[in-house]
PDB file of C-alpha atoms in Angstrom:
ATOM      1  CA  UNK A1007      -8.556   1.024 -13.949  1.00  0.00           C
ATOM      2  CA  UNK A1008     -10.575  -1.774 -12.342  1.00  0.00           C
ATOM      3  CA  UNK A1009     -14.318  -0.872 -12.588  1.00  0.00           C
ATOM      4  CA  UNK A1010     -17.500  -3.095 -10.614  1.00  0.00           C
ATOM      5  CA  UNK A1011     -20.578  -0.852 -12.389  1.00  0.00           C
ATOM      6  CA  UNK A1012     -23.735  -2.048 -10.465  1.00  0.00           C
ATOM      7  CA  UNK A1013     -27.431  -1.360 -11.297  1.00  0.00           C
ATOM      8  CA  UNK A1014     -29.202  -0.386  -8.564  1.00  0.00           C
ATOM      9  CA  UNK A1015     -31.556   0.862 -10.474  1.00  0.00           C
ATOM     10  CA  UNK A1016     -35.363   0.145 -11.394  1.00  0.00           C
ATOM     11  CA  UNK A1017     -34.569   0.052 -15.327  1.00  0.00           C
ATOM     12  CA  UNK A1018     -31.491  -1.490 -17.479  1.00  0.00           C
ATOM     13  CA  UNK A1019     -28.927   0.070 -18.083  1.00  0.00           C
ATOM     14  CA  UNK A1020     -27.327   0.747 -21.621  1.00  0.00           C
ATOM     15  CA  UNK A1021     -24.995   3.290 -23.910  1.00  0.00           C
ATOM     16  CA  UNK A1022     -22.330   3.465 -20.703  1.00  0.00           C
ATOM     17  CA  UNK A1023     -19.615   6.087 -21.554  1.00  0.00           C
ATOM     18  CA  UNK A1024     -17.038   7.226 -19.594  1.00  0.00           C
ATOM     19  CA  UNK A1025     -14.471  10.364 -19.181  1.00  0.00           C
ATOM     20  CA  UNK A1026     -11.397  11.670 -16.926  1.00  0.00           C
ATOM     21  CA  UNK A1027     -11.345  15.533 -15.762  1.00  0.00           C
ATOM     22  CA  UNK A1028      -7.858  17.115 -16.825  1.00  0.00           C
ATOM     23  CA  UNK A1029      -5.453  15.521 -13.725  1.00  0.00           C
ATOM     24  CA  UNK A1030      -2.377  15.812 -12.170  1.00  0.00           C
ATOM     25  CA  UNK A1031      -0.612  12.901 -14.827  1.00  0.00           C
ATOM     26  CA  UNK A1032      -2.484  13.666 -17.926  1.00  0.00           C
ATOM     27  CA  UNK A1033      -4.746  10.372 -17.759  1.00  0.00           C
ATOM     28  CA  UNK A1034      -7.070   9.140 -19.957  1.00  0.00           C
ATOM     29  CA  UNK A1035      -8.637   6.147 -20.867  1.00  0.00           C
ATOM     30  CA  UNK A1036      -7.208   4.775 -24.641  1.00  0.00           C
ATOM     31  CA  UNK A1037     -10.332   2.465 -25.271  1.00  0.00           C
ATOM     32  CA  UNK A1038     -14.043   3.012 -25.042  1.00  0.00           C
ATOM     33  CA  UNK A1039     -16.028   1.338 -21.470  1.00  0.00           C
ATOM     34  CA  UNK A1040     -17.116  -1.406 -23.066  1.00  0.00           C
ATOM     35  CA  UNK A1041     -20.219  -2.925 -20.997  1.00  0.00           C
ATOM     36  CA  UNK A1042     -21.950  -5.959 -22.283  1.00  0.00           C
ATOM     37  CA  UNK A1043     -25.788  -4.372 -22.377  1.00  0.00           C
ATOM     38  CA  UNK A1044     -28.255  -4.284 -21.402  1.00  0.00           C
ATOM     39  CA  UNK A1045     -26.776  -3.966 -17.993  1.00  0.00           C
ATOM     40  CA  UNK A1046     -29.870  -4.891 -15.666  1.00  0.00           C
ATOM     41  CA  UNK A1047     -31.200  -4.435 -12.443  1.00  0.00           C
ATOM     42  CA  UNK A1048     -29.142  -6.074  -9.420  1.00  0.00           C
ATOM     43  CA  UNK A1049     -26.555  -6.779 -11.779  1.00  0.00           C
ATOM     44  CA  UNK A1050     -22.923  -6.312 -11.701  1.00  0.00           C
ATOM     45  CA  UNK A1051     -20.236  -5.973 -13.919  1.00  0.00           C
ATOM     46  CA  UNK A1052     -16.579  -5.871 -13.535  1.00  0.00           C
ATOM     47  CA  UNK A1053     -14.259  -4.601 -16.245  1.00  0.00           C
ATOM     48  CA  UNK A1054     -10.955  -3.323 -16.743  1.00  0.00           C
ATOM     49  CA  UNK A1055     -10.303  -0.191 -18.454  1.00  0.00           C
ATOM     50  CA  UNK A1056      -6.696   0.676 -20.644  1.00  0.00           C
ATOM     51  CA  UNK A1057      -5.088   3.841 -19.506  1.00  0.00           C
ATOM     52  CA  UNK A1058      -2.709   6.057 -20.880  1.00  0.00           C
ATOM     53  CA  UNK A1059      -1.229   9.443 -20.013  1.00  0.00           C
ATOM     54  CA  UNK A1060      -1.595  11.511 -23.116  1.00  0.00           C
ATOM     55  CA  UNK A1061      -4.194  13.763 -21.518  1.00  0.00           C
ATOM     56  CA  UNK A1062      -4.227  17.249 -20.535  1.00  0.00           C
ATOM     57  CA  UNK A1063      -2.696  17.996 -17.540  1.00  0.00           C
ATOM     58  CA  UNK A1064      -3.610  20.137 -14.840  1.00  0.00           C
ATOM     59  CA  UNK A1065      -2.600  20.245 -10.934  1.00  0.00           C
ATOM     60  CA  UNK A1066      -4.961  18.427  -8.645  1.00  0.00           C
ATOM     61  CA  UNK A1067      -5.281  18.321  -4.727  1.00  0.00           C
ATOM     62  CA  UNK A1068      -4.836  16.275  -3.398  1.00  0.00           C
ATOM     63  CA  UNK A1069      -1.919  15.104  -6.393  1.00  0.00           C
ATOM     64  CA  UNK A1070      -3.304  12.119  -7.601  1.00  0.00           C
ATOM     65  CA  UNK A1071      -6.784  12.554  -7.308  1.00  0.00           C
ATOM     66  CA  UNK A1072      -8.717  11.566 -10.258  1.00  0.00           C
ATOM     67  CA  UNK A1073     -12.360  12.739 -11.224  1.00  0.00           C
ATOM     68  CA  UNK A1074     -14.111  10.909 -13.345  1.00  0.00           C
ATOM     69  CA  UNK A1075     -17.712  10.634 -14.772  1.00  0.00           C
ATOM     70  CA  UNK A1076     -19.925   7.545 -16.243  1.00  0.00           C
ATOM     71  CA  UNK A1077     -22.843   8.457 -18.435  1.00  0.00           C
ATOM     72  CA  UNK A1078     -25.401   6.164 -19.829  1.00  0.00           C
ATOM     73  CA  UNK A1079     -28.847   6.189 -20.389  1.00  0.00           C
ATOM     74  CA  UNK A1080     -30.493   6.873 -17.304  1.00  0.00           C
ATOM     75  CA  UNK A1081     -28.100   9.363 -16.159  1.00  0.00           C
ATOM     76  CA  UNK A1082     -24.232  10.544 -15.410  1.00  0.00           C
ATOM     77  CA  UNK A1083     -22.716   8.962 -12.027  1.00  0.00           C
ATOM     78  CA  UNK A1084     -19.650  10.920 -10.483  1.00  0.00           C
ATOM     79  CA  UNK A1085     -17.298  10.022  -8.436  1.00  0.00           C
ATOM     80  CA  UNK A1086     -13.557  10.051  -7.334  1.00  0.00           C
ATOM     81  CA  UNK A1087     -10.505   8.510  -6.366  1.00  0.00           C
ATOM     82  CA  UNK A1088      -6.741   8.234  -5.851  1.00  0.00           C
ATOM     83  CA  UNK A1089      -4.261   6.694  -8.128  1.00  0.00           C
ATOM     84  CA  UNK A1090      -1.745   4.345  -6.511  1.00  0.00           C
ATOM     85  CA  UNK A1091       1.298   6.465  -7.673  1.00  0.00           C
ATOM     86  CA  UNK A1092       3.639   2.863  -8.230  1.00  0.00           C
ATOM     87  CA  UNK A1093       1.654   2.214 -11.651  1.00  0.00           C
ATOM     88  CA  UNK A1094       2.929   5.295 -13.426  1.00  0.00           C
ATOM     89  CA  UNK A1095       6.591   4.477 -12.383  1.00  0.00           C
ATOM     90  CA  UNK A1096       8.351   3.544 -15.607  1.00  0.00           C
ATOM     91  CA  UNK A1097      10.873   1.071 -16.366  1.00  0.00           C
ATOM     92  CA  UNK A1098      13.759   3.809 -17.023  1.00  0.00           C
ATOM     93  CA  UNK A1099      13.823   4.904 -13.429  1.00  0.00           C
ATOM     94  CA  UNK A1100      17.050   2.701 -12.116  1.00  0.00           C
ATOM     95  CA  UNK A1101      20.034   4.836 -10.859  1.00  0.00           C
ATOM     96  CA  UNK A1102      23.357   3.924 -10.575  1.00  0.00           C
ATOM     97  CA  UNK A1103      24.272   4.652  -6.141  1.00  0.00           C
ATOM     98  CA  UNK A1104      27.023   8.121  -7.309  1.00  0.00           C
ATOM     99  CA  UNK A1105      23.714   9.251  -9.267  1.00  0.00           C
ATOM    100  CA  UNK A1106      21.185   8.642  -6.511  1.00  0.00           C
ATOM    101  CA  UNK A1107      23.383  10.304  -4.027  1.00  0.00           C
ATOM    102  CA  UNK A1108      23.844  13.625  -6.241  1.00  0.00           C
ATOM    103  CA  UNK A1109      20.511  13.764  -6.332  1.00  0.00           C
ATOM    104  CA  UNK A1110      19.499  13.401  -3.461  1.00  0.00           C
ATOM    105  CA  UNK A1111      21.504  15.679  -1.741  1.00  0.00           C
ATOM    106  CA  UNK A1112      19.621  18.182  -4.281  1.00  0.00           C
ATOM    107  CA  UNK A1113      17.160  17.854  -2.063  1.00  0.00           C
ATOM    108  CA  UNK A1114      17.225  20.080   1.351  1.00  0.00           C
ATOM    109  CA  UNK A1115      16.463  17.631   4.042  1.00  0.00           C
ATOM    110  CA  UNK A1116      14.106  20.389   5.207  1.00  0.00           C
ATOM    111  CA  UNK A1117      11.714  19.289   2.248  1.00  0.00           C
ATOM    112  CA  UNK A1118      12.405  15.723   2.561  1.00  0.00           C
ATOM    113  CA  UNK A1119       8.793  13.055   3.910  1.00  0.00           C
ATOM    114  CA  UNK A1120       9.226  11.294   6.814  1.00  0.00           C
ATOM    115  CA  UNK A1121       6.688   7.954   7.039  1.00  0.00           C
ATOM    116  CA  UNK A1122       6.429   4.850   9.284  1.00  0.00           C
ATOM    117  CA  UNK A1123       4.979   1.590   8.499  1.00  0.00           C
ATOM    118  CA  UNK A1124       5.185  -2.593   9.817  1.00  0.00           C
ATOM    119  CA  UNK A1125       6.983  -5.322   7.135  1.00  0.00           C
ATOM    120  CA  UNK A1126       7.989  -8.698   8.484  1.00  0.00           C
ATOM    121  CA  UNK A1127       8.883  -8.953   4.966  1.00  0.00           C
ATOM    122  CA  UNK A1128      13.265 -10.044   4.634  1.00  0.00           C
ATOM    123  CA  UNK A1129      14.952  -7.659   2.100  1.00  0.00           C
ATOM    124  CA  UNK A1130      14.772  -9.856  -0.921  1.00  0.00           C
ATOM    125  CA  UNK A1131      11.511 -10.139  -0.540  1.00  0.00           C
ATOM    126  CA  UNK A1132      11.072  -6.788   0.061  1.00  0.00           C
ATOM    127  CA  UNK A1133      13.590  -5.711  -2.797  1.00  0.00           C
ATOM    128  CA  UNK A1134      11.530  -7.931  -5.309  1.00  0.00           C
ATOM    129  CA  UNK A1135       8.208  -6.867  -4.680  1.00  0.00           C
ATOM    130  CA  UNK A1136       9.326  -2.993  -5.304  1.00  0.00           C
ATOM    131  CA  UNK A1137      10.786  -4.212  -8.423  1.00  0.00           C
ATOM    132  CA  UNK A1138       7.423  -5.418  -9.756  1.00  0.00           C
ATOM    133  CA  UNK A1139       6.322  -1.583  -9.348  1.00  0.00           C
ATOM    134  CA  UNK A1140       9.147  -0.307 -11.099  1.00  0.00           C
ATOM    135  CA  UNK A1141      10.578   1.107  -7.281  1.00  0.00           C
ATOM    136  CA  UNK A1142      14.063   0.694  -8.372  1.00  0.00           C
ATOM    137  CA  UNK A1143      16.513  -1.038  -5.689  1.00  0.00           C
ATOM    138  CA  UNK A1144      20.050   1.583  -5.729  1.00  0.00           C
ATOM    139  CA  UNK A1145      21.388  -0.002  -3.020  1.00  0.00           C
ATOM    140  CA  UNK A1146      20.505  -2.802  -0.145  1.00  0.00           C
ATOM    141  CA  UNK A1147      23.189  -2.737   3.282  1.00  0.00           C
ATOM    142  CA  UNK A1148      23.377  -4.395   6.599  1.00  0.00           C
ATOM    143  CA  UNK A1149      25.046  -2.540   9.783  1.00  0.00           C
ATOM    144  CA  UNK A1150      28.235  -4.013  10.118  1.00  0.00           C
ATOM    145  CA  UNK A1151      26.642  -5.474  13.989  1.00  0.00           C
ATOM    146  CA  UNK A1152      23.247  -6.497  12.013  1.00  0.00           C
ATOM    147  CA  UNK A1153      21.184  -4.260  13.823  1.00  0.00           C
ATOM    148  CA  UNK A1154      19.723  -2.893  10.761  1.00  0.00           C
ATOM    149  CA  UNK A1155      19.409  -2.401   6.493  1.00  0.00           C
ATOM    150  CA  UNK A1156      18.980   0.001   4.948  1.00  0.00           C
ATOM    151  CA  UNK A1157      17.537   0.304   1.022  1.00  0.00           C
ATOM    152  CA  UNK A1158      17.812   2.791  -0.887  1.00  0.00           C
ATOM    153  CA  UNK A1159      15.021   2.955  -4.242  1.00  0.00           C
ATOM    154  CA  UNK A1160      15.076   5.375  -7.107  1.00  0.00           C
ATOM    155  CA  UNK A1161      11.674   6.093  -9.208  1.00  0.00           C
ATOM    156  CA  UNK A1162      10.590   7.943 -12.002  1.00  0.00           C
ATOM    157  CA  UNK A1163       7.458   8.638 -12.967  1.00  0.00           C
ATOM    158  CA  UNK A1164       5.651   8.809 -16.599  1.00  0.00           C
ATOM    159  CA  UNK A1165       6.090  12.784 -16.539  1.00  0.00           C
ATOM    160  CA  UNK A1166       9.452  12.236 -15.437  1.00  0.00           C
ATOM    161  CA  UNK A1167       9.799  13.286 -12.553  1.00  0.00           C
ATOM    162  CA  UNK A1168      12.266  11.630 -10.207  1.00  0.00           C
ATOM    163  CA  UNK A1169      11.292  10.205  -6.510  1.00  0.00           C
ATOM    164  CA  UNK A1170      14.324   8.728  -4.039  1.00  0.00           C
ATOM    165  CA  UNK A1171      13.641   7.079  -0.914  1.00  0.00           C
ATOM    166  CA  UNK A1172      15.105   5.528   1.904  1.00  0.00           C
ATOM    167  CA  UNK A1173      13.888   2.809   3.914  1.00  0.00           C
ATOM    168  CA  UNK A1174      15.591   1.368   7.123  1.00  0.00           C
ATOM    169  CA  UNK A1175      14.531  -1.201   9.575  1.00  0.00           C
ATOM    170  CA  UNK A1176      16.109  -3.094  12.327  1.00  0.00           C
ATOM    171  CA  UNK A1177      15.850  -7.489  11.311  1.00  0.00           C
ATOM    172  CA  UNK A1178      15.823  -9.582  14.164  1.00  0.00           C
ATOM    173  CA  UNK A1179      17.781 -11.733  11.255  1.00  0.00           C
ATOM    174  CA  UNK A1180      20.874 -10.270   9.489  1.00  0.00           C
ATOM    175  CA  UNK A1181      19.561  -9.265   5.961  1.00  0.00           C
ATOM    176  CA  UNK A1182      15.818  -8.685   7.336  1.00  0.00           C
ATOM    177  CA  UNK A1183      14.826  -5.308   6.648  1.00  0.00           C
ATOM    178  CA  UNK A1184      12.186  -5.745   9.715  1.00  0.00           C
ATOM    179  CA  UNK A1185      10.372  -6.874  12.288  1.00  0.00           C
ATOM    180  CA  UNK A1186       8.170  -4.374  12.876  1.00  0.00           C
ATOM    181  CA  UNK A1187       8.617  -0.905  12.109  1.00  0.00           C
ATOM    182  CA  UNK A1188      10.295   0.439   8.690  1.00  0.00           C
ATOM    183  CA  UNK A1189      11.306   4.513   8.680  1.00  0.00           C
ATOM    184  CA  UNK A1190      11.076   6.143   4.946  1.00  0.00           C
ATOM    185  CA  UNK A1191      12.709   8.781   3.796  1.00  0.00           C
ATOM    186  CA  UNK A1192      11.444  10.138   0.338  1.00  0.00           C
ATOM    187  CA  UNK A1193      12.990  12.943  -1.270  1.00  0.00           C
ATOM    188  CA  UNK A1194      11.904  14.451  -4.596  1.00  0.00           C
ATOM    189  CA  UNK A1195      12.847  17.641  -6.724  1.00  0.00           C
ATOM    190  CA  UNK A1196       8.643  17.855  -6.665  1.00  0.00           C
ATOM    191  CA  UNK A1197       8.424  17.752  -3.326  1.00  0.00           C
ATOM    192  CA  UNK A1198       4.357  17.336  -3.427  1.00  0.00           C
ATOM    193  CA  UNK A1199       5.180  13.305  -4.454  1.00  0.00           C
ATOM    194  CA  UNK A1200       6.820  12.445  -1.553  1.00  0.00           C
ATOM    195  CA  UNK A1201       3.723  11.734   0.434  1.00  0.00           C
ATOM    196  CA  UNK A1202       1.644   9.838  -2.245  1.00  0.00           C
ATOM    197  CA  UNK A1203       5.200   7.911  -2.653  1.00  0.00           C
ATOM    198  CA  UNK A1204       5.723   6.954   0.577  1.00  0.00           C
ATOM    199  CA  UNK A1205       2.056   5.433   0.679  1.00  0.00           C
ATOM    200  CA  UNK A1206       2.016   3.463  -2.364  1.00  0.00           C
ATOM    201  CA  UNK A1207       5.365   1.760  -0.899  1.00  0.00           C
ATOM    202  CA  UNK A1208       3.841   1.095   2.585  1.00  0.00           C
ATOM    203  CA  UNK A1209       0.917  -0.510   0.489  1.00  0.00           C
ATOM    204  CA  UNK A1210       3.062  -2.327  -1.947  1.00  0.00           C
ATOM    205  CA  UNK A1211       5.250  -4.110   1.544  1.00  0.00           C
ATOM    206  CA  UNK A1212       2.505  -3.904   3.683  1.00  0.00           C
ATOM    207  CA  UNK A1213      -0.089  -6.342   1.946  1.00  0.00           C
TER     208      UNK A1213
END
């Protein structure tokens, strides 16, 4: 977690502690917030805090909303906010395409997430940058007329859990997933991931 603590404040501010209510993904922080003190007025500090997810767990809406509290000596500061799903993919989430396709027709299509987004990004791209969030590329085609391509991504997260997904755009340039608009189809045996899924992808290809 990437932290800017300011002090807005009349006083300094010292002792800074800092603690996770039970979530969705069991996380926690595995170090102390360490702030160089005395943190003073109109000052800011930005840190980065070690996670893990040995918590307790416990369902949250929306799913990856995270509560969390800073104490220190003037007072406790709440707030909240939503964890980018990608960063609790894990490396051991690649499927082999017979696999993906079992499991995803596990999945009624009636319970399947439908989501649109823009890339001008051309599949490698594309197919690299998912990589670097552990969004596993299955499988990357091209309509035998070039029209469109269509990947198809396999994810697991740290409770494993499984995530599939489908994305398919139409390349002005054989090999280019798009142009403009991408459709996404995500499919998971939890079917309440899908939608925090499909918007950590659009954020990962759309930046």
């Amino acid at each position: 977690m990437h932290l800017a603590l300011g002090n807005r404040a009349m006083r300094p501010m010292s002792d800074f502690a800092i603690q996770f209510n039970k979530n969705s993904f069991g996380l926690v922080p595995s170090a102390p917030l360490q702030v160089p003190s005395p943190l003073l007025p109109n000052q800011t500090r930005e840190l980065a805090l070690p996670l893990s997810t040995l918590g307790p767990v416990m369902h949250m809406e929306p799913l990856n909303n995270l509560q969390v509290a800073v104490k220190n000596n003037l007072d406790v500061f709440y707030f909240s906010a939503l964890v980018p799903i990608h960063i609790l993919f894990t490396e051991d989430g690649a499927l082999e395409e017979q696999a993906f396709h079992s499991l995803w027709n596990q999945v009624p299509p009636e319970a399947e997430f439908h989501h649109h987004f823009s890339c001008a990004l051309p599949t490698e791209a594309v197919c690299a940058r998912l990589a670097c969030a552990n969004v596993h590329v299955v499988a990357s085609r091209v309509n035998t007329d070039g029209s469109s391509t269509l990947v198809s991504v396999s994810m697991k997260t740290s409770g494993g859990l499984w995530v599939l997904a489908q994305l398919r755009g139409g390349g002005q340039l054989p090999g280019q997933l798009a142009t403009g608009a991408v459709a996404m189809v995500v499919r998971s045996t939890s079917p309440e991931l899908a939608p925090c899924v499909a918007q950590s992808i659009d954020s990962l290809l759309s930046n």
